[in-house]
PDB file of N, CA and C in Angstrom:
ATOM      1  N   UNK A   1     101.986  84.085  57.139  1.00 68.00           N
ATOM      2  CA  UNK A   1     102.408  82.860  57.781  1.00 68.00           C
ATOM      3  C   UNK A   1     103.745  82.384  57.235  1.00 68.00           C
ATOM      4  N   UNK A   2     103.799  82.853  56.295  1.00 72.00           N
ATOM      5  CA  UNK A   2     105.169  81.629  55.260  1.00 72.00           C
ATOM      6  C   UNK A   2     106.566  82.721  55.889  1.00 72.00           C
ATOM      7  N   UNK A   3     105.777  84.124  55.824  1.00 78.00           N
ATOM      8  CA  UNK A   3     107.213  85.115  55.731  1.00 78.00           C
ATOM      9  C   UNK A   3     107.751  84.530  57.350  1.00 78.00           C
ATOM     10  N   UNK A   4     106.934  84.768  58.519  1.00 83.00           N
ATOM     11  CA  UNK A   4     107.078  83.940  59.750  1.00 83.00           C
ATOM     12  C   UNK A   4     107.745  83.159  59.854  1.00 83.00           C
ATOM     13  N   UNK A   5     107.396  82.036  59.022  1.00 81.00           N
ATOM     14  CA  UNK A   5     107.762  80.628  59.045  1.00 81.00           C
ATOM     15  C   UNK A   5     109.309  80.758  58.439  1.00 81.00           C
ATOM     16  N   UNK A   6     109.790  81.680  57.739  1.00 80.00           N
ATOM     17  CA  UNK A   6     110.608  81.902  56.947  1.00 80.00           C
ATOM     18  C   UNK A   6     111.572  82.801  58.174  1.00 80.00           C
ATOM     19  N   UNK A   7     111.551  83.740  58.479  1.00 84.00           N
ATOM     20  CA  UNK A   7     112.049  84.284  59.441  1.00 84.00           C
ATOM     21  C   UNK A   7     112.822  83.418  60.645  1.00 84.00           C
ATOM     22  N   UNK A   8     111.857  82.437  61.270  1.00 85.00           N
ATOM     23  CA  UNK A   8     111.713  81.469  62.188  1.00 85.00           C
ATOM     24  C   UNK A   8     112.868  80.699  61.909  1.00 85.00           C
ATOM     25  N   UNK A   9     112.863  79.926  60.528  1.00 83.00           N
ATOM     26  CA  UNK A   9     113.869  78.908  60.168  1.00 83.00           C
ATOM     27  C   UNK A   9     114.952  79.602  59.839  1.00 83.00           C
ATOM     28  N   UNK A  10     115.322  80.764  59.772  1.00 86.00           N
ATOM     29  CA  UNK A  10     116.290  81.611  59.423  1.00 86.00           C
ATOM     30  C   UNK A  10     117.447  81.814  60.844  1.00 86.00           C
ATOM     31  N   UNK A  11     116.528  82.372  61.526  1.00 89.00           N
ATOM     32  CA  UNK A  11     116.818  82.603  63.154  1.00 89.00           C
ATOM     33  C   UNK A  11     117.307  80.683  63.732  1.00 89.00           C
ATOM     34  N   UNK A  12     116.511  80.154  63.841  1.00 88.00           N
ATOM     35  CA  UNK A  12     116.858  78.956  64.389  1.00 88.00           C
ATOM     36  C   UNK A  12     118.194  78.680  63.692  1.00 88.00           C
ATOM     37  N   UNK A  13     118.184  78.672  62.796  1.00 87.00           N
ATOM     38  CA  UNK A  13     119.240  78.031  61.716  1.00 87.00           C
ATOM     39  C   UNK A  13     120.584  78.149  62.352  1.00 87.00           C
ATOM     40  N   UNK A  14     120.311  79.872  62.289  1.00 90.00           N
ATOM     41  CA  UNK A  14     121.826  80.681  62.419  1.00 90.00           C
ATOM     42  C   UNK A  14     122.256  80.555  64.041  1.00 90.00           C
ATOM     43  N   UNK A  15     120.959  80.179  65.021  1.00 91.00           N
ATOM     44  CA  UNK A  15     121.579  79.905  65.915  1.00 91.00           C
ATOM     45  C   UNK A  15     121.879  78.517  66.130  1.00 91.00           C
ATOM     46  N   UNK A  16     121.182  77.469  65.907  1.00 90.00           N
ATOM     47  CA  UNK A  16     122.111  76.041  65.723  1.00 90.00           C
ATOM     48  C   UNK A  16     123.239  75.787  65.021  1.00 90.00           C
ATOM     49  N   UNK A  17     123.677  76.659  63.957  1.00 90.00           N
ATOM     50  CA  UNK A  17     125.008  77.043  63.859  1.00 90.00           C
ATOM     51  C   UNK A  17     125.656  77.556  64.428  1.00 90.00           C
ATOM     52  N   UNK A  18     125.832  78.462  65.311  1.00 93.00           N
ATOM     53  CA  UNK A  18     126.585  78.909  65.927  1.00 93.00           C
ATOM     54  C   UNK A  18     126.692  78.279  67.212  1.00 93.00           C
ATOM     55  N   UNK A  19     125.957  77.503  67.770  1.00 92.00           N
ATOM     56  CA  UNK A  19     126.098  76.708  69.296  1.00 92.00           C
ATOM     57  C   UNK A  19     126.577  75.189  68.394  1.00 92.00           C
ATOM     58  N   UNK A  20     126.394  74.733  67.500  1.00 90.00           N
ATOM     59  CA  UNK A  20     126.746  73.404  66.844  1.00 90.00           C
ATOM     60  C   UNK A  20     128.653  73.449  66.704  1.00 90.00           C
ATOM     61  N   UNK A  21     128.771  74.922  65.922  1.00 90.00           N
ATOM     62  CA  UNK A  21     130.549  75.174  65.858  1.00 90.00           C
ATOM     63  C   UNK A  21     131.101  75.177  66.976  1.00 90.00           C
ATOM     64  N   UNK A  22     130.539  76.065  67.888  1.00 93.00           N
ATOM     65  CA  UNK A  22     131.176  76.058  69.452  1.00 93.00           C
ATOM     66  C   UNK A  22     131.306  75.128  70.536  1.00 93.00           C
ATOM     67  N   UNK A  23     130.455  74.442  70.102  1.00 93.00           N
ATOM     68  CA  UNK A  23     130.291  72.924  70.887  1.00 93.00           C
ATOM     69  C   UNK A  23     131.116  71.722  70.056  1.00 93.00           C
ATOM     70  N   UNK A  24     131.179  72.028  69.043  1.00 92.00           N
ATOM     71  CA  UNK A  24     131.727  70.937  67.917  1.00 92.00           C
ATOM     72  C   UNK A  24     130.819  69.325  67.963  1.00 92.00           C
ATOM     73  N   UNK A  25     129.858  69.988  67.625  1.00 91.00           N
ATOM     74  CA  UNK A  25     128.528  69.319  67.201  1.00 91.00           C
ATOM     75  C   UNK A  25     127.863  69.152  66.066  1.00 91.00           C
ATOM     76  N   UNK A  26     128.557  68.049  65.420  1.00 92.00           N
ATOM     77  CA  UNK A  26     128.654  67.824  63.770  1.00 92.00           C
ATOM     78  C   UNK A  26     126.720  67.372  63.561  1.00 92.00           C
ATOM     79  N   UNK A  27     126.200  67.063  64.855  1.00 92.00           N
ATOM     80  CA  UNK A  27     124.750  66.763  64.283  1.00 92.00           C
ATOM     81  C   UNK A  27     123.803  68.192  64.464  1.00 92.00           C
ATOM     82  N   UNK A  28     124.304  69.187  65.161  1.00 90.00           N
ATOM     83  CA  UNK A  28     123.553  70.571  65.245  1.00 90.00           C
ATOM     84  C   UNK A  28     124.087  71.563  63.848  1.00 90.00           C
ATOM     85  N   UNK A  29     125.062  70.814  63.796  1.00 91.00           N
ATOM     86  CA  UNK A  29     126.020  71.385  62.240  1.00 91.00           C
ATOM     87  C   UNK A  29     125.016  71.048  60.980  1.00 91.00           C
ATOM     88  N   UNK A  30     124.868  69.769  60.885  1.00 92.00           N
ATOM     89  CA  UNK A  30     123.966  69.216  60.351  1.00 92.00           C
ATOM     90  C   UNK A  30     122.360  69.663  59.566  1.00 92.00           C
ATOM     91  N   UNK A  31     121.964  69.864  61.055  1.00 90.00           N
ATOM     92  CA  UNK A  31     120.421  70.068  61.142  1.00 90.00           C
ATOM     93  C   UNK A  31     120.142  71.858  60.576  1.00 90.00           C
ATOM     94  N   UNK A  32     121.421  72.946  61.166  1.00 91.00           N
ATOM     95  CA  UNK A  32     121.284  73.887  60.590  1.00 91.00           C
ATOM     96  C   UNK A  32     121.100  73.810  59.078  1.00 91.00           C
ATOM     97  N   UNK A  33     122.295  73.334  58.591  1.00 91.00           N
ATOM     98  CA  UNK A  33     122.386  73.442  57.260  1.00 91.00           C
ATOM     99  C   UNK A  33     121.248  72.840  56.706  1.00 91.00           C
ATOM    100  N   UNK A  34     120.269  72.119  56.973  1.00 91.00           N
ATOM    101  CA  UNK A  34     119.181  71.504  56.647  1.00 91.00           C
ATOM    102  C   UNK A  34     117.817  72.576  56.788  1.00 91.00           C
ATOM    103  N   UNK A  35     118.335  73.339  57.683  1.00 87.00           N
ATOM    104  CA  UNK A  35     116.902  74.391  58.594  1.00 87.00           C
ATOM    105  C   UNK A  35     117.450  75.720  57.137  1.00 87.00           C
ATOM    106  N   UNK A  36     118.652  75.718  56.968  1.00 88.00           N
ATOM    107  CA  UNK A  36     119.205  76.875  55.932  1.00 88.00           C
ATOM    108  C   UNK A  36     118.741  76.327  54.546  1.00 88.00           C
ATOM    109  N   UNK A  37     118.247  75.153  54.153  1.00 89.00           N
ATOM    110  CA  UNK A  37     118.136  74.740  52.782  1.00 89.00           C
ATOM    111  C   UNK A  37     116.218  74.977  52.711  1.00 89.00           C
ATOM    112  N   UNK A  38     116.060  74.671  53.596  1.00 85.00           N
ATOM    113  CA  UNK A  38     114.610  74.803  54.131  1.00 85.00           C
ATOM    114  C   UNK A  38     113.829  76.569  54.156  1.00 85.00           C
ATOM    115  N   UNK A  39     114.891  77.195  54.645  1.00 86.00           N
ATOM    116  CA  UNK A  39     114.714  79.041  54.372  1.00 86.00           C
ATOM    117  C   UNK A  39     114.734  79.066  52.947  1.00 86.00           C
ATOM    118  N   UNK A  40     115.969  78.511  52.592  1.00 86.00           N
ATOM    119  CA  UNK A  40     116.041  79.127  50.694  1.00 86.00           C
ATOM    120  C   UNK A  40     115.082  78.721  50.045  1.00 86.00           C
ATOM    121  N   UNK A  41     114.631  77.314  50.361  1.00 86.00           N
ATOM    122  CA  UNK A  41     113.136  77.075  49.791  1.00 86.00           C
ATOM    123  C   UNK A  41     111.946  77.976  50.032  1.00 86.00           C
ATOM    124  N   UNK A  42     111.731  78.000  50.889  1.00 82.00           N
ATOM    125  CA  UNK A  42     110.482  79.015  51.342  1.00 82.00           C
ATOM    126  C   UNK A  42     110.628  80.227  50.495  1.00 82.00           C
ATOM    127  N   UNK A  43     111.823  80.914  50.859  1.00 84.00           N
ATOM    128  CA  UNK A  43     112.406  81.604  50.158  1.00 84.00           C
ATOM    129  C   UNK A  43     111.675  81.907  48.384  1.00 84.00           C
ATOM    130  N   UNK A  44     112.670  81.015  47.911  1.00 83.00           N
ATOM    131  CA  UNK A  44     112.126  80.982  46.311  1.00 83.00           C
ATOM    132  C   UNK A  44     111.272  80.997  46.137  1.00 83.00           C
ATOM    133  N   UNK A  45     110.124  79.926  47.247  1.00 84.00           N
ATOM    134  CA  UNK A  45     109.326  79.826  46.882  1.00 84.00           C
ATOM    135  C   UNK A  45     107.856  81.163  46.836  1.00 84.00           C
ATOM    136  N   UNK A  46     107.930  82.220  47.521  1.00 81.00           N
ATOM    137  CA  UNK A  46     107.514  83.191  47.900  1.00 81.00           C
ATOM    138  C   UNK A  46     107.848  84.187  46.737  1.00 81.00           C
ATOM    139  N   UNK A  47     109.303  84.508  46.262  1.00 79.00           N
ATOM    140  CA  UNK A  47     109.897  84.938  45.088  1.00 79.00           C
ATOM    141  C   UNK A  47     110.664  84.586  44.736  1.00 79.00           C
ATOM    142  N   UNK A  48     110.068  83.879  43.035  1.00 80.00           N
ATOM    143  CA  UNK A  48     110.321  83.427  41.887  1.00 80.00           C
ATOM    144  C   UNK A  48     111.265  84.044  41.742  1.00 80.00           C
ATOM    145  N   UNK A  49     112.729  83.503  40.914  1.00 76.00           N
ATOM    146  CA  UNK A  49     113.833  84.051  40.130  1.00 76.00           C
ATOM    147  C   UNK A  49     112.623  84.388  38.900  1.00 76.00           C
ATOM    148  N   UNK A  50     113.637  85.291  38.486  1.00 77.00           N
ATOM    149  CA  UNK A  50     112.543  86.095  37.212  1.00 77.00           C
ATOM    150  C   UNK A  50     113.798  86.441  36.177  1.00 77.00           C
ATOM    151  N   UNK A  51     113.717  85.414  34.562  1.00 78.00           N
ATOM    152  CA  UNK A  51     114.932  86.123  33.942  1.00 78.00           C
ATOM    153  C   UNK A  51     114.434  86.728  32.854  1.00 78.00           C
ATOM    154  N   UNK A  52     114.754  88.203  33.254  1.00 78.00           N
ATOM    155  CA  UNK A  52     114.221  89.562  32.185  1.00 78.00           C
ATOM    156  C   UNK A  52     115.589  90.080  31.610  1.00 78.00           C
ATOM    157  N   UNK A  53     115.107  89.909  29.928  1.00 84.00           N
ATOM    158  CA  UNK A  53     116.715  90.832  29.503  1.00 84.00           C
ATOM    159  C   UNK A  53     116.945  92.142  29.988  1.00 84.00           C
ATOM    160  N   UNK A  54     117.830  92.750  29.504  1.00 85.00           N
ATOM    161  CA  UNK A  54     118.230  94.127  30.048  1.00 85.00           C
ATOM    162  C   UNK A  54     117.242  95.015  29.420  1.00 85.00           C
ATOM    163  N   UNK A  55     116.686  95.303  28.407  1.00 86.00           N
ATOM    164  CA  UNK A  55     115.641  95.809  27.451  1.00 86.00           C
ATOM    165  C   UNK A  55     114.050  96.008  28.497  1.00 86.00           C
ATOM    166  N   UNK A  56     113.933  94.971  29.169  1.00 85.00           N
ATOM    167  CA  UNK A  56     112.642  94.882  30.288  1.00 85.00           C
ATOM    168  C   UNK A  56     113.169  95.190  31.206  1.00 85.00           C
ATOM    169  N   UNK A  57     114.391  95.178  31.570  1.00 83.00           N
ATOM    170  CA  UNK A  57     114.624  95.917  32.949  1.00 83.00           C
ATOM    171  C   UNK A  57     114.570  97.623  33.006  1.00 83.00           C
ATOM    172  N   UNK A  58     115.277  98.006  31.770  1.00 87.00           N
ATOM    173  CA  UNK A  58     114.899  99.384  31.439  1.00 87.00           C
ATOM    174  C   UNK A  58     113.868  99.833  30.896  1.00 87.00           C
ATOM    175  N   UNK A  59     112.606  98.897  30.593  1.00 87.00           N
ATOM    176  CA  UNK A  59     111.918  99.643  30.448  1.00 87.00           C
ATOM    177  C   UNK A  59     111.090  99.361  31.841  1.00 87.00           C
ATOM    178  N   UNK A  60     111.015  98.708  32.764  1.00 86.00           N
ATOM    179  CA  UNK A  60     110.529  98.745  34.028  1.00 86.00           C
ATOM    180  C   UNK A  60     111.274  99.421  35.035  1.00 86.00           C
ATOM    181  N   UNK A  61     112.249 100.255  34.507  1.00 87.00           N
ATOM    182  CA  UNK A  61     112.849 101.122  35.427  1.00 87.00           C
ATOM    183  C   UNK A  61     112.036 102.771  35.039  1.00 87.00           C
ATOM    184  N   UNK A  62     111.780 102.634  33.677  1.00 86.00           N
ATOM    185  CA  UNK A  62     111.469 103.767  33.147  1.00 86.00           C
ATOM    186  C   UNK A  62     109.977 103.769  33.620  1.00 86.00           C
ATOM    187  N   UNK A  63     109.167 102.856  33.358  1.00 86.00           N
ATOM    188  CA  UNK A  63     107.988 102.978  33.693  1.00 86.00           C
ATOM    189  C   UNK A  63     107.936 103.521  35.748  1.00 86.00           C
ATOM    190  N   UNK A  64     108.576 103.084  36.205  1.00 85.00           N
ATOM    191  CA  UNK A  64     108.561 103.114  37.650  1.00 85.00           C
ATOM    192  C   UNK A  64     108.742 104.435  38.035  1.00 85.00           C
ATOM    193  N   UNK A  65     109.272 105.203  36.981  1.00 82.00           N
ATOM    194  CA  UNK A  65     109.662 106.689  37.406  1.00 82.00           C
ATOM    195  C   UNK A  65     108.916 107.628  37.390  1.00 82.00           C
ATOM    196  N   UNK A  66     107.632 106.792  35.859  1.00 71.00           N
ATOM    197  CA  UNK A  66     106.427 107.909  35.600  1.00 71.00           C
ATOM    198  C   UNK A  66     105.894 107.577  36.618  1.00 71.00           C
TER     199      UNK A  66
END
């Protein structure tokens, strides 16, 4: 449901931006950038930033290979 929902606000977004610029429609301008803050949330929220030193990245590269 969320990835959907995520997709959805992605698509809408990019097209109320693009009919908001072409029209010069500072409130469809608006609402995208609002529908785009709304994706990045979902977003994150689905996957976590994750801060691993370089030491765990190589060894989760190494493990991935066995």
């Amino acid at each position: 449901m969320e990835k959907g929902l995520f997709n959805i606000s992605l698509f809408i977004g990019a097209l109320m931006l693009a009919v908001g610029i072409f029209k010069n429609s500072l409130l469809l301008t608006a609402m995208a950038l609002i529908l785009a803050i709304v994706a990045q949330h979902l977003y994150h929220k689905k996957y976590p930033k994750r801060n691993r030193s370089f030491k765990e990245l190589l060894a989760e590269q190494k493990s991935n290979r066995e």
